[in-house]
CSV table of C-alpha atoms and ligand atoms in Angstrom, one decimal:
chain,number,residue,atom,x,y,z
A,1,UNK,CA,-84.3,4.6,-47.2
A,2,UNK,CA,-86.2,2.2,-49.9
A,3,UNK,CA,-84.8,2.3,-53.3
A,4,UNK,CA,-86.4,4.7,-55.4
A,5,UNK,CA,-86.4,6.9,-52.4
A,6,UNK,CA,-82.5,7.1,-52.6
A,7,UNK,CA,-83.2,7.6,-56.3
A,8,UNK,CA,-84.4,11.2,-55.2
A,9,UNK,CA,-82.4,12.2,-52.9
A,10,UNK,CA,-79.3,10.2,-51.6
A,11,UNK,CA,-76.2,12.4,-52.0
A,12,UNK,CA,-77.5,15.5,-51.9
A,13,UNK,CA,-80.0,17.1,-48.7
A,14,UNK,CA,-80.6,20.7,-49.3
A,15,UNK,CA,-80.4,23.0,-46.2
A,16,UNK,CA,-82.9,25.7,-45.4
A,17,UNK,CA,-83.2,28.2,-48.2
A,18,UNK,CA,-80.6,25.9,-50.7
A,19,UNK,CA,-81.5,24.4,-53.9
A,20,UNK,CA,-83.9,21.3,-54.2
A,21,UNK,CA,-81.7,20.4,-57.1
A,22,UNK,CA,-78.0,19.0,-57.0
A,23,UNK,CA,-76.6,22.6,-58.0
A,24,UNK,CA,-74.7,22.5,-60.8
A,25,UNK,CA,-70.7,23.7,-59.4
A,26,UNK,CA,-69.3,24.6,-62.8
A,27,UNK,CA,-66.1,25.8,-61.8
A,28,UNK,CA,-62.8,24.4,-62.3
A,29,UNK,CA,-61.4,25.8,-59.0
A,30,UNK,CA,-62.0,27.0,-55.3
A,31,UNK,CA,-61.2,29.6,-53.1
A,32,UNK,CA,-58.6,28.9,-49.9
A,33,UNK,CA,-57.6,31.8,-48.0
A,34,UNK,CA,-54.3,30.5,-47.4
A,35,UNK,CA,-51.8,28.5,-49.1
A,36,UNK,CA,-51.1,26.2,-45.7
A,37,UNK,CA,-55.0,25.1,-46.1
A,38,UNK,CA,-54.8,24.3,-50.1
A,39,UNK,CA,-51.6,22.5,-49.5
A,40,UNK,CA,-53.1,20.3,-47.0
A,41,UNK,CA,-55.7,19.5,-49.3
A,42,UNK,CA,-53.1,18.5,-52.0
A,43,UNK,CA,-51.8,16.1,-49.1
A,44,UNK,CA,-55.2,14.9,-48.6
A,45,UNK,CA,-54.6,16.0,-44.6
A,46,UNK,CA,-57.9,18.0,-45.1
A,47,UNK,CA,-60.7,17.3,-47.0
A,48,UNK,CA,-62.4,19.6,-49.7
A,49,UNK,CA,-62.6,20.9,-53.2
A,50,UNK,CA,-59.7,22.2,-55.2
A,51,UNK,CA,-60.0,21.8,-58.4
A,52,UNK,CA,-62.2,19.9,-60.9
A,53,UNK,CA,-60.2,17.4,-62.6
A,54,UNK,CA,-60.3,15.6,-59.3
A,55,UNK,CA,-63.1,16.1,-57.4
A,56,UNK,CA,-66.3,18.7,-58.2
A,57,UNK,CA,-69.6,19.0,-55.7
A,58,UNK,CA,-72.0,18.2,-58.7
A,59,UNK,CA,-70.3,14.5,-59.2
A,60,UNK,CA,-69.8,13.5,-56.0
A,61,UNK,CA,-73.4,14.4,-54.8
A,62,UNK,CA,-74.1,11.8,-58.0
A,63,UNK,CA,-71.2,9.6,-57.0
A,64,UNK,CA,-73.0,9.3,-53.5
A,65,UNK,CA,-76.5,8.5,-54.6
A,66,UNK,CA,-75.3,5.5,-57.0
A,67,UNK,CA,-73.1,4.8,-53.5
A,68,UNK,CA,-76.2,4.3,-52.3
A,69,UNK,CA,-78.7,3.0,-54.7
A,70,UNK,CA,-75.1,-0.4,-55.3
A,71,UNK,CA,-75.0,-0.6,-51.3
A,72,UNK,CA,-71.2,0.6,-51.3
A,73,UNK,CA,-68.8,2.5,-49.5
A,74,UNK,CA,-67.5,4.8,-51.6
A,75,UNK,CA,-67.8,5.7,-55.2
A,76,UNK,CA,-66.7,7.8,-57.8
A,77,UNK,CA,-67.9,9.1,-61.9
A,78,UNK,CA,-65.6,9.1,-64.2
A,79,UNK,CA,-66.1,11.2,-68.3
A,80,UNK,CA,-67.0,7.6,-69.4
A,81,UNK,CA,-67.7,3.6,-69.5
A,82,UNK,CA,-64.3,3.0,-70.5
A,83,UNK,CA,-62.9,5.0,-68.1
A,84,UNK,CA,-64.6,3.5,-65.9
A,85,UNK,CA,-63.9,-0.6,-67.1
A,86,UNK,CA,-59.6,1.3,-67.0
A,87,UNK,CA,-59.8,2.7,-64.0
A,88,UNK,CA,-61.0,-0.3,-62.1
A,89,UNK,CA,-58.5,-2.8,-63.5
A,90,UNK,CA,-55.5,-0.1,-63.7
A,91,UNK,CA,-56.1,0.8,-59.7
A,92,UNK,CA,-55.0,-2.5,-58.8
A,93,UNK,CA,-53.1,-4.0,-61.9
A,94,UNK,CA,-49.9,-3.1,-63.7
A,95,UNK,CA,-47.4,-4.2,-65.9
A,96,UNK,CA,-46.4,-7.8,-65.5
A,97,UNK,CA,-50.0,-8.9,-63.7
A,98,UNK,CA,-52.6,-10.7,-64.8
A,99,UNK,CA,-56.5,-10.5,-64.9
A,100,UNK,CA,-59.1,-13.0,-65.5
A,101,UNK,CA,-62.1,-11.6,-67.3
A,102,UNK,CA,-65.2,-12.9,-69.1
A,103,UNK,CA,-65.4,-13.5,-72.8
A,104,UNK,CA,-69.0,-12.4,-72.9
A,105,UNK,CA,-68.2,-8.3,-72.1
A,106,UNK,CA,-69.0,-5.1,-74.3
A,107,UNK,CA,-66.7,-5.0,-77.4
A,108,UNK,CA,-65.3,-2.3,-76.5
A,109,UNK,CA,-64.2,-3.3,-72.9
A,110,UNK,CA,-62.5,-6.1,-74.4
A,111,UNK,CA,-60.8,-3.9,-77.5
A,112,UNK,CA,-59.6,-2.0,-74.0
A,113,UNK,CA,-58.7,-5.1,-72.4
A,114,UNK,CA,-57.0,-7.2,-75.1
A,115,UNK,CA,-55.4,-4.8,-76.9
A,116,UNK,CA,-54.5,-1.9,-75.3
A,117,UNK,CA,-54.0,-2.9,-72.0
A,118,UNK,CA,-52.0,-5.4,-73.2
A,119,UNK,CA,-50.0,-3.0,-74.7
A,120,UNK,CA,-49.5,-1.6,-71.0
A,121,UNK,CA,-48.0,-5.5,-70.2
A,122,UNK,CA,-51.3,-6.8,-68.4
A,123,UNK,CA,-52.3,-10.1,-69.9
A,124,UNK,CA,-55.8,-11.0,-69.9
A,125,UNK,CA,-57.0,-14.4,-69.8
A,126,UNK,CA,-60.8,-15.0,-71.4
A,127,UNK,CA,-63.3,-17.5,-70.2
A,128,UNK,CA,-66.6,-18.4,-71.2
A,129,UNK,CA,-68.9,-17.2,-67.8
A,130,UNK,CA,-70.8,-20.3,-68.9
A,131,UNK,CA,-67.8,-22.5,-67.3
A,132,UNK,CA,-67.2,-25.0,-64.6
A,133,UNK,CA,-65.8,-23.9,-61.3
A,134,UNK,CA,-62.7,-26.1,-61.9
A,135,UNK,CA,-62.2,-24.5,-65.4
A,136,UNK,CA,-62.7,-21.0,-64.0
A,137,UNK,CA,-59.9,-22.0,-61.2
A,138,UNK,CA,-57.5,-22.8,-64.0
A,139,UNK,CA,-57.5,-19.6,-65.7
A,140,UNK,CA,-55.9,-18.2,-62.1
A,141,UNK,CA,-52.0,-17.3,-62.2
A,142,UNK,CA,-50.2,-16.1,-59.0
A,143,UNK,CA,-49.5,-12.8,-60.7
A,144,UNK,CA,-53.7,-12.1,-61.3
A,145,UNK,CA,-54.8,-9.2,-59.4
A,146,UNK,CA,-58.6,-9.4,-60.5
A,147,UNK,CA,-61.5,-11.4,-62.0
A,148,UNK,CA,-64.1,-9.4,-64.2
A,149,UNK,CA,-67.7,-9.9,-65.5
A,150,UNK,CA,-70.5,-8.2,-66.8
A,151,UNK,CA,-74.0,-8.9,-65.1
A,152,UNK,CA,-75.7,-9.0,-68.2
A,153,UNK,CA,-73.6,-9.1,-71.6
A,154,UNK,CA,-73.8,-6.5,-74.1
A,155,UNK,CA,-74.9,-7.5,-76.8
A,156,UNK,CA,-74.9,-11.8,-75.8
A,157,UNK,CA,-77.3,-10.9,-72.7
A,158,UNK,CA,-76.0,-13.9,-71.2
A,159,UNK,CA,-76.3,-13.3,-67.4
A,160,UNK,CA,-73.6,-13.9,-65.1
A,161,UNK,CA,-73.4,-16.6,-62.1
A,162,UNK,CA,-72.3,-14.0,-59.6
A,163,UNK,CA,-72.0,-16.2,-56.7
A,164,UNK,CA,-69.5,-18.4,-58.7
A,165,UNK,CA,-67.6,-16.1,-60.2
A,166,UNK,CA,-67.2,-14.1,-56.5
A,167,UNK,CA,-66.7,-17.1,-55.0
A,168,UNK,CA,-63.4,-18.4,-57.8
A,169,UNK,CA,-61.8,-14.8,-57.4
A,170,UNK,CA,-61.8,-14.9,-53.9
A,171,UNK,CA,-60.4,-18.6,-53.4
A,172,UNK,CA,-57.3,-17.0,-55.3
A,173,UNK,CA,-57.3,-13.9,-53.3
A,174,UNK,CA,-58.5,-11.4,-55.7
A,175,UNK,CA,-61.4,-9.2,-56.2
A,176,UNK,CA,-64.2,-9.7,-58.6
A,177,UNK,CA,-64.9,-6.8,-60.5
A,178,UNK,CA,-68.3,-6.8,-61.9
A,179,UNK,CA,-70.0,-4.3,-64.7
A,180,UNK,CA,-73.4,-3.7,-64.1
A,181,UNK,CA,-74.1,-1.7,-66.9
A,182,UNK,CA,-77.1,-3.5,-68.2
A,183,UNK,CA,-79.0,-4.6,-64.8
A,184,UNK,CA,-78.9,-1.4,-63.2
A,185,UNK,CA,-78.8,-1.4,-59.4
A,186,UNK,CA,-82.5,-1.4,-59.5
A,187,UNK,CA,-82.7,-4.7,-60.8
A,188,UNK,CA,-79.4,-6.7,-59.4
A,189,UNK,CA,-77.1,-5.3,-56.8
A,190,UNK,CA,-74.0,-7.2,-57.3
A,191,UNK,CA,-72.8,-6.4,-53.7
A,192,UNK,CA,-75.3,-8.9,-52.5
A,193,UNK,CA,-74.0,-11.1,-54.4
A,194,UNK,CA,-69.7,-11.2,-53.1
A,195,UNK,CA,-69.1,-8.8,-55.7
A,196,UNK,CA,-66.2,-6.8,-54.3
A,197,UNK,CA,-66.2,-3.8,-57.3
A,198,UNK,CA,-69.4,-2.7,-59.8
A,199,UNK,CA,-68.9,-0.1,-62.6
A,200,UNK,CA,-71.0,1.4,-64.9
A,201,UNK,CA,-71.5,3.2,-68.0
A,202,UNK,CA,-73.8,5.3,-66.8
A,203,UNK,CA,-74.9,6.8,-70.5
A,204,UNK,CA,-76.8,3.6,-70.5
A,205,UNK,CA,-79.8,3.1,-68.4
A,206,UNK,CA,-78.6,5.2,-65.2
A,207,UNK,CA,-79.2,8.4,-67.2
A,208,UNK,CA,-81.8,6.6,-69.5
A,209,UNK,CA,-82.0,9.9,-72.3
A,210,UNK,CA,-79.3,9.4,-74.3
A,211,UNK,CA,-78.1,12.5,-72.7
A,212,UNK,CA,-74.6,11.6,-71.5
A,213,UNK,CA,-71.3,9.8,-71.7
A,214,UNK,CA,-70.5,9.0,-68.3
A,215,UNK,CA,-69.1,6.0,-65.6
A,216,UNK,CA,-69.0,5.1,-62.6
A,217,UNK,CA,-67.4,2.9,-59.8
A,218,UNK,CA,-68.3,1.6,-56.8
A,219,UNK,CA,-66.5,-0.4,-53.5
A,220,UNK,CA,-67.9,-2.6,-51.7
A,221,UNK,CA,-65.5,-2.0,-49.1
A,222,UNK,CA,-65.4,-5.4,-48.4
A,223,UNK,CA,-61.7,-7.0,-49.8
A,224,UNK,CA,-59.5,-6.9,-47.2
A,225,UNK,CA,-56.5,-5.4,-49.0
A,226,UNK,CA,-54.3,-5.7,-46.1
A,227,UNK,CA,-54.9,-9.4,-46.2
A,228,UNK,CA,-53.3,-9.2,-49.3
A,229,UNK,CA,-50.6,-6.7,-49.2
A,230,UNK,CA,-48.0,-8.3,-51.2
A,231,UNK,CA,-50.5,-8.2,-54.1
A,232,UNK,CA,-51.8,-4.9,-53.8
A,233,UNK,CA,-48.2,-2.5,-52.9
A,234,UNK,CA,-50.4,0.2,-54.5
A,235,UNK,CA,-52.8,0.3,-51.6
A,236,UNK,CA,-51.0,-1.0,-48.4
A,237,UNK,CA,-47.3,0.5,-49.4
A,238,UNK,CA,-46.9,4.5,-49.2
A,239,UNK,CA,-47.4,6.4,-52.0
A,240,UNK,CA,-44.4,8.8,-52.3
A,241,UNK,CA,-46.4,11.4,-54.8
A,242,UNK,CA,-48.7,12.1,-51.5
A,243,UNK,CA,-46.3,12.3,-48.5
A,244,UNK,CA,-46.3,8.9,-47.9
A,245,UNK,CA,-49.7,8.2,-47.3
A,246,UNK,CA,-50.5,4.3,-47.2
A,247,UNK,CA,-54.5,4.5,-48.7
A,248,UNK,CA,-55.6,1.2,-46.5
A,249,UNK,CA,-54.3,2.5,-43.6
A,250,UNK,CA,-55.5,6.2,-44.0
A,251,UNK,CA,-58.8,5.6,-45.6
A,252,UNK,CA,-59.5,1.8,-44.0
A,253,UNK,CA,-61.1,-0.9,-46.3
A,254,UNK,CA,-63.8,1.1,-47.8
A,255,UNK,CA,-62.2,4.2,-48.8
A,256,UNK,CA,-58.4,3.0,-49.9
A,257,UNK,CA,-59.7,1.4,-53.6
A,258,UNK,CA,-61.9,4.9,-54.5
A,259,UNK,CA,-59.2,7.3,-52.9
A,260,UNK,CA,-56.2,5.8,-54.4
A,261,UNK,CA,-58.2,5.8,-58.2
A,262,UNK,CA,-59.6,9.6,-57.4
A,263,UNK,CA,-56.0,10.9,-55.8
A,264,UNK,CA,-53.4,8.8,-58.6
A,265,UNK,CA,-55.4,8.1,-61.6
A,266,UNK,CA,-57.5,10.8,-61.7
A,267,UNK,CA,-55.2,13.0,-61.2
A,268,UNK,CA,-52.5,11.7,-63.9
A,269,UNK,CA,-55.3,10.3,-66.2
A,270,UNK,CA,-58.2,13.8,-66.1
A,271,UNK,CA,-61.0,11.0,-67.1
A,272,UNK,CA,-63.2,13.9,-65.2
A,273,UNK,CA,-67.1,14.4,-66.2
A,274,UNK,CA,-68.2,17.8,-67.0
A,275,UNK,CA,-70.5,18.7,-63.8
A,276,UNK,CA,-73.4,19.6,-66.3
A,277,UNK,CA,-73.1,16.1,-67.5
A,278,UNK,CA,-72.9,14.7,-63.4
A,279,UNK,CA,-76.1,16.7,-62.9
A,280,UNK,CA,-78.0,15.5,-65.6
A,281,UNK,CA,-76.8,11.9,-64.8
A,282,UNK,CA,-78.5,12.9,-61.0
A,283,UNK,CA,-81.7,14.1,-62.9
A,284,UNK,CA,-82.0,10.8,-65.1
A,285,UNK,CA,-81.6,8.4,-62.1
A,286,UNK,CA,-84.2,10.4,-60.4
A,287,UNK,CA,-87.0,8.0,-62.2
A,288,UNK,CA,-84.6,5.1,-62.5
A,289,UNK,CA,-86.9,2.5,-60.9
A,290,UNK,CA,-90.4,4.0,-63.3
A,291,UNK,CA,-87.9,3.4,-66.2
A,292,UNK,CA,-86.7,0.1,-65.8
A,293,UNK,CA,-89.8,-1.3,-65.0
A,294,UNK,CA,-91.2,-0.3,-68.2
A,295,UNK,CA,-88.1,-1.3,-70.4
A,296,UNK,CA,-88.7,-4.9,-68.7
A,297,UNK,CA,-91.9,-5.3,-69.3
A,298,UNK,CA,-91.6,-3.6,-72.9
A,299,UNK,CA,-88.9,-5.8,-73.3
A,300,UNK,CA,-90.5,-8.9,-72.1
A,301,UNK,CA,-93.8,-8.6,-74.6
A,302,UNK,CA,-91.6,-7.7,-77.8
A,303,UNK,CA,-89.6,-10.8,-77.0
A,304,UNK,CA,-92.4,-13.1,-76.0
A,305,UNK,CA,-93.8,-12.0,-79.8
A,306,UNK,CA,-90.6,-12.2,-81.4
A,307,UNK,CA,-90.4,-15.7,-80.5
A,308,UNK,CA,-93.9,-16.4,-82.2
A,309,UNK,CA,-92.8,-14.9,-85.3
A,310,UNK,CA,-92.0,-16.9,-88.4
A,311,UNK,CA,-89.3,-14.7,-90.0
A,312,UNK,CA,-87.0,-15.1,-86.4
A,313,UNK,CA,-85.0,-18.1,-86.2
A,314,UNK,CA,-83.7,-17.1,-82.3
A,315,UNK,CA,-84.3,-14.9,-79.5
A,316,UNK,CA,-82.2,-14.3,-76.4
A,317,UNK,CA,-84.1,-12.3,-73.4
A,318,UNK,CA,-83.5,-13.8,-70.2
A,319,UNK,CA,-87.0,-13.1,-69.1
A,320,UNK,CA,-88.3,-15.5,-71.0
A,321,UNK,CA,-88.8,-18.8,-69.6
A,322,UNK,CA,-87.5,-21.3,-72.2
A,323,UNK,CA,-84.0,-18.9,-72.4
A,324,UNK,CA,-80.4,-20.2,-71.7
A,325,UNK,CA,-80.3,-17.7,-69.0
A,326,UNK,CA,-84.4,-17.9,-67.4
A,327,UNK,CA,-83.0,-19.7,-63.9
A,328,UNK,CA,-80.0,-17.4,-63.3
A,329,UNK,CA,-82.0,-14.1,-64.5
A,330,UNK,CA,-84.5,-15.9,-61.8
A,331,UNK,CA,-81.6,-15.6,-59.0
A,332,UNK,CA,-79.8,-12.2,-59.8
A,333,UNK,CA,-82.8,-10.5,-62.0
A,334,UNK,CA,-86.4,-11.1,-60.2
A,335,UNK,CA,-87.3,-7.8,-61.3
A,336,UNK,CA,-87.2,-8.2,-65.2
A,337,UNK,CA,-84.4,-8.8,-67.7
A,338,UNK,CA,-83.7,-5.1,-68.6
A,339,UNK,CA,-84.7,-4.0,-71.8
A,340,UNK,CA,-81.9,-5.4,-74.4
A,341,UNK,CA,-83.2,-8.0,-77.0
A,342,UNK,CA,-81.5,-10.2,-79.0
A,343,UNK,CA,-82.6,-12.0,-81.7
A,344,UNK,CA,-81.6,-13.3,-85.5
A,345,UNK,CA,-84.1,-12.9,-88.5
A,346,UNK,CA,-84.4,-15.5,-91.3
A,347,UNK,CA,-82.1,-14.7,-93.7
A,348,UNK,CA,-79.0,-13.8,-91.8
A,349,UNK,CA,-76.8,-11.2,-92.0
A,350,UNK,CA,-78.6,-9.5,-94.8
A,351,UNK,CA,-81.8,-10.1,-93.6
A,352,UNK,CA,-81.1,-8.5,-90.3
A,353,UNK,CA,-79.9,-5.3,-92.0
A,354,UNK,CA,-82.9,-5.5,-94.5
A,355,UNK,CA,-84.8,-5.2,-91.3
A,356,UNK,CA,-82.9,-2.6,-89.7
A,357,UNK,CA,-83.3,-0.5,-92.5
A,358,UNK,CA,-87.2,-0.6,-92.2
A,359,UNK,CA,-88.4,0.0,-88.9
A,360,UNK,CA,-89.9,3.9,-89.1
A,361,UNK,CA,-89.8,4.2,-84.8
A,362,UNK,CA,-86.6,2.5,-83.8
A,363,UNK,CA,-83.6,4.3,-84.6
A,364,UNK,CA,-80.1,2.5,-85.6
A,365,UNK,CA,-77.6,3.7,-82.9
A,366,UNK,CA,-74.9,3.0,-81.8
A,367,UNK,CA,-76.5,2.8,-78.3
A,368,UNK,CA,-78.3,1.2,-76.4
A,369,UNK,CA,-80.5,1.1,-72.9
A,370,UNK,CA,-82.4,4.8,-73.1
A,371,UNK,CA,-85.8,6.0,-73.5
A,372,UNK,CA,-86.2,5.6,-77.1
A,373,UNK,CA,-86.1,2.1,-79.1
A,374,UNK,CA,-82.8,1.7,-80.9
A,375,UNK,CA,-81.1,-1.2,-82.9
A,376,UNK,CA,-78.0,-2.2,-83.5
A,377,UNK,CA,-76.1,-4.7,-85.9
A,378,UNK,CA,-72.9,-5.3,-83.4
A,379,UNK,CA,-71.1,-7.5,-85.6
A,380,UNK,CA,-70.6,-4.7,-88.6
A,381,UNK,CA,-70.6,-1.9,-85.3
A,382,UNK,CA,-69.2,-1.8,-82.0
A,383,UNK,CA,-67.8,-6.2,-82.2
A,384,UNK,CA,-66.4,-5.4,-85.6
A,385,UNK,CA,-63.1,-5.2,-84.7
A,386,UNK,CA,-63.0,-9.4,-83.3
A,387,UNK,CA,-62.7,-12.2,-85.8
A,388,UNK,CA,-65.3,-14.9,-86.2
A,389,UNK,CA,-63.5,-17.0,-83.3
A,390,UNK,CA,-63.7,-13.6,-81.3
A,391,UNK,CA,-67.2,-12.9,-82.4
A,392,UNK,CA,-68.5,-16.7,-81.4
A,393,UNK,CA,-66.6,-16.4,-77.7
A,394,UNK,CA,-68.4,-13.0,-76.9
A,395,UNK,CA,-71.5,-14.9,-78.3
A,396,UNK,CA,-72.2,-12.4,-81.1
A,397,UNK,CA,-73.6,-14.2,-84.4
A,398,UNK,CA,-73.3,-12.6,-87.4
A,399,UNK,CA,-76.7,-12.7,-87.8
A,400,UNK,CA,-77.2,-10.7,-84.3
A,401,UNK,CA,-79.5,-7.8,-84.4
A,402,UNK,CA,-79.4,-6.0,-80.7
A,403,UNK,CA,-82.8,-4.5,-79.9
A,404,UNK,CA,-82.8,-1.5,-76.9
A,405,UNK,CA,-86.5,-1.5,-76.2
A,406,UNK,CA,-87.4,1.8,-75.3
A,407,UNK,CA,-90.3,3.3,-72.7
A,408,UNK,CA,-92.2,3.9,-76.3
A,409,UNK,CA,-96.3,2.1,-76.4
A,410,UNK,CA,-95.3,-1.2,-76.7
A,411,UNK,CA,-98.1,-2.0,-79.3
A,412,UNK,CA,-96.4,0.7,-81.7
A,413,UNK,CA,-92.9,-1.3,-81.0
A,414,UNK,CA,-94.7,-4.7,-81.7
A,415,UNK,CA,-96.8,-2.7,-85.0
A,416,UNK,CA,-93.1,-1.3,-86.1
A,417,UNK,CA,-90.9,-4.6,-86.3
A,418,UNK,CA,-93.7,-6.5,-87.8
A,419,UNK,CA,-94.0,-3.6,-90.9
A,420,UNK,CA,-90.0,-3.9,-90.8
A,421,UNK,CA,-90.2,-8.2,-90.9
A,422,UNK,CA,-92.7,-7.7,-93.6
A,423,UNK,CA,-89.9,-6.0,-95.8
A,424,UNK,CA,-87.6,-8.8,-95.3
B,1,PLP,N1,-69.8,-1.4,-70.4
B,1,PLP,C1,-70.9,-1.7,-71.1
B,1,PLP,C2,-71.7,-2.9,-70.6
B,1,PLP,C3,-71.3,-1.0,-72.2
B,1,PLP,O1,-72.4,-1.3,-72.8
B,1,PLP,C4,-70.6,0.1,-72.6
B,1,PLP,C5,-70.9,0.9,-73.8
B,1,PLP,O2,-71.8,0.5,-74.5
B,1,PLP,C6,-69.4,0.5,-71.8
B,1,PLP,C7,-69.1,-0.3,-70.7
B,1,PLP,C8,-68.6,1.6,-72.2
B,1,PLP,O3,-69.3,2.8,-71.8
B,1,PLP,P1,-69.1,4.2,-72.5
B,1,PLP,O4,-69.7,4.1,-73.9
B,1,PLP,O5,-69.9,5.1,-71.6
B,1,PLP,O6,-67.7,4.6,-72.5
């Protein structure tokens, strides 16, 4: 199947005389007519539904169709982002290991990272994604267990050399772990590109209304684990708390990384999404492709006009030619950009809020990537917590204002910010 074919209906076929939409399983629990058959499921000898916290119909139907639309092997959603960004490292990394990740992430994946995984004894090491192959290499240690990037940085929208990054984590024997929050599958498939793992926040573009909090994750299925088995004990070893099951050697390369995260740290962690919230995650990616092509090309002519106008000193969209990030966005993104701008009015800091506080269509949020335009000042909202040093690494300038273009007329977009830079 073509992309926005899967959009419709990979994960979920109706029979004859069932649902044309993914039903919507809200129960907590299923029926077993014996206690022999619900213990084997709790063994994971047999495979079906038992109760929500780990597995529900609704979300994996959803999990399956973003399987699909990344190119993986298996997948899972998880209640959030974050989750999502924990899950991924915390499946393969514990106390006393290391991880390399990019400075240029979401705030909040790097509060998560910094702080309070660190607090869990995983060190994280930061590098600009901007670097040399040789300074990338350096930031290895024998104890790191991962390497992780975001395809396009919220809110720095700096895009990420996937090939190098895939290509450093795997001369070191680790897997490269890539968010693709921003791009969507619909515009880069990481997979394609030696990522290994791809997670999302899917209450960005994947559901596209603002509707939901959600994640997922996604395996490639192709690290070879095994390869690595003294790294990875947690995959190749058994795990005593199911009967001794070894995950690589039960579920093979592309269904050890999902079974272990669904079976341990969904089980001890409950990061479960409601299946109201799966099934309106299925409905949003339904019209995924429509939606991103407008957000691009929305995107593209606010930016293109941004950069005309007097009262902006900077704008940073990777669709357009003259940006930082025009030849890689060529490579990973020749679809568009997504729809995130970036730019800095004249003025600064106050100047940007000045202008925040005037546009009548575009909402502040603290969101981004839906259908309706929404701004965002990141250094006083979701970067406040870093420092300027901090702030300058994950390439947020105080004078920063983050602009989600939405799937609104663009000529009322263009006809709102220039009544809003008239304020300023
Ligand atoms: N990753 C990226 C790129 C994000 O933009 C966000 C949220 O803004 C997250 C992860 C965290 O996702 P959530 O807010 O769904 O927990």
């Amino acid at each position: 199947m073509k992309f926005g074919t899967d959009c419709l209906h990979a994960g979920y076929r109706p029979a004859n005389g069932e649902p044309r939409n993914i039903p919507i399983i809200q129960s907590t629990t299923f029926r077993y007519e014996t206690s022999a058959e619900m213990g084997m499921l709790f063994d994971l000898e047999k495979e079906g539904y038992f109760y929500t916290r780990l597995q529900n119909p609704t979300s994996d139907a959803v999990a399956a169709r973003i399987c699909a639309l990344e190119g993986g092997s298996a997948a899972m959603l998880l209640s959030s982002g974050q989750a999502a960004s924990f899950f991924s490292v915390f499946n393969i990394a514990s106390a006393g290991d290391h991880v390399v990740a990019s400075s240029a992430i979401y705030g909040g994946t790097y509060n998560l990272f910094a702080v309070t995984m660190k607090r869990m004894g995983i060190d994280f090491t930061f590098v600009d994604p901007d670097c040399s192959e040789e300074e990338l290499a350096a930031a290895f240690r024998p104890n790191t267990k991962a390497l992780f990037g975001e395809t396009i940085a919220n809110p720095a929208l700096t895009v990420l050399d996937i090939e190098k990054f895939a290509k450093a984590a795997h001369a070191h024997g680790v897997p490269l772990i890539v968010d693709n929050t921003f791009a969507t599958p619909y515009l880069c498939r990481p997979f394609e590109w030696g990522a290994d793992i791809v997670t999302h926040s899917t209450t960005k573009y994947l559901d596209g209304h603002a509707a939901t909090v959600g994640g997922a994750i996604v395996d490639s299925g192709n690290f070879d684990w095994e390869k690595y088995a003294d790294k990875y004990p947690g995959l190749t070893t058994p795990d005593d708390s199911y009967h001794g099951i070894t995950y690589t050697k039960k579920f093979g390369r592309g269904g050890a990384y999902i079974t272990k995260a669904v079976a341990q740290l969904m089980r001890d962690f409950g990061s479960t999404p409601a299946p109201m919230n799966a099934f309106l995650l299925g409905l949003g990616i339904e019209t995924l492709p429509l939606r991103m092509e407008k957000h691009c090309s929305n995107a593209l002519a606010i930016a293109e006009h941004l950069e005309k106008h007097p009262k902006v000193t900077w704008v940073r969209y990777a669709g357009l030619p003259g940006d930082k990030y025009h030849a890689l966005a060529e490579k990973y993104l020749p679809k568009g950009a997504c729809g995130v701008v970036s730019f800095g009015v004249k003025g600064g800091r106050s100047a940007a809020e000045q202008f925040m506080n005037g546009l009548k269509i575009a909402s502040v949020a603290t969101h981004v990537a839906d259908a309706k335009t929404c701004v965002l000042h990141p250094a006083s909202a979701t970067h406040r917590q870093m420092n300027d040093e901090e702030l300058a690494a994950a390439g947020v300038s105080p004078d920063l204002v983050r602009f989600s273009v939405g799937l609104e007329d663009v000529e009322d977009l263009i006809a709102d910010i220039d009544q809003a830079l008239e304020r300023v």
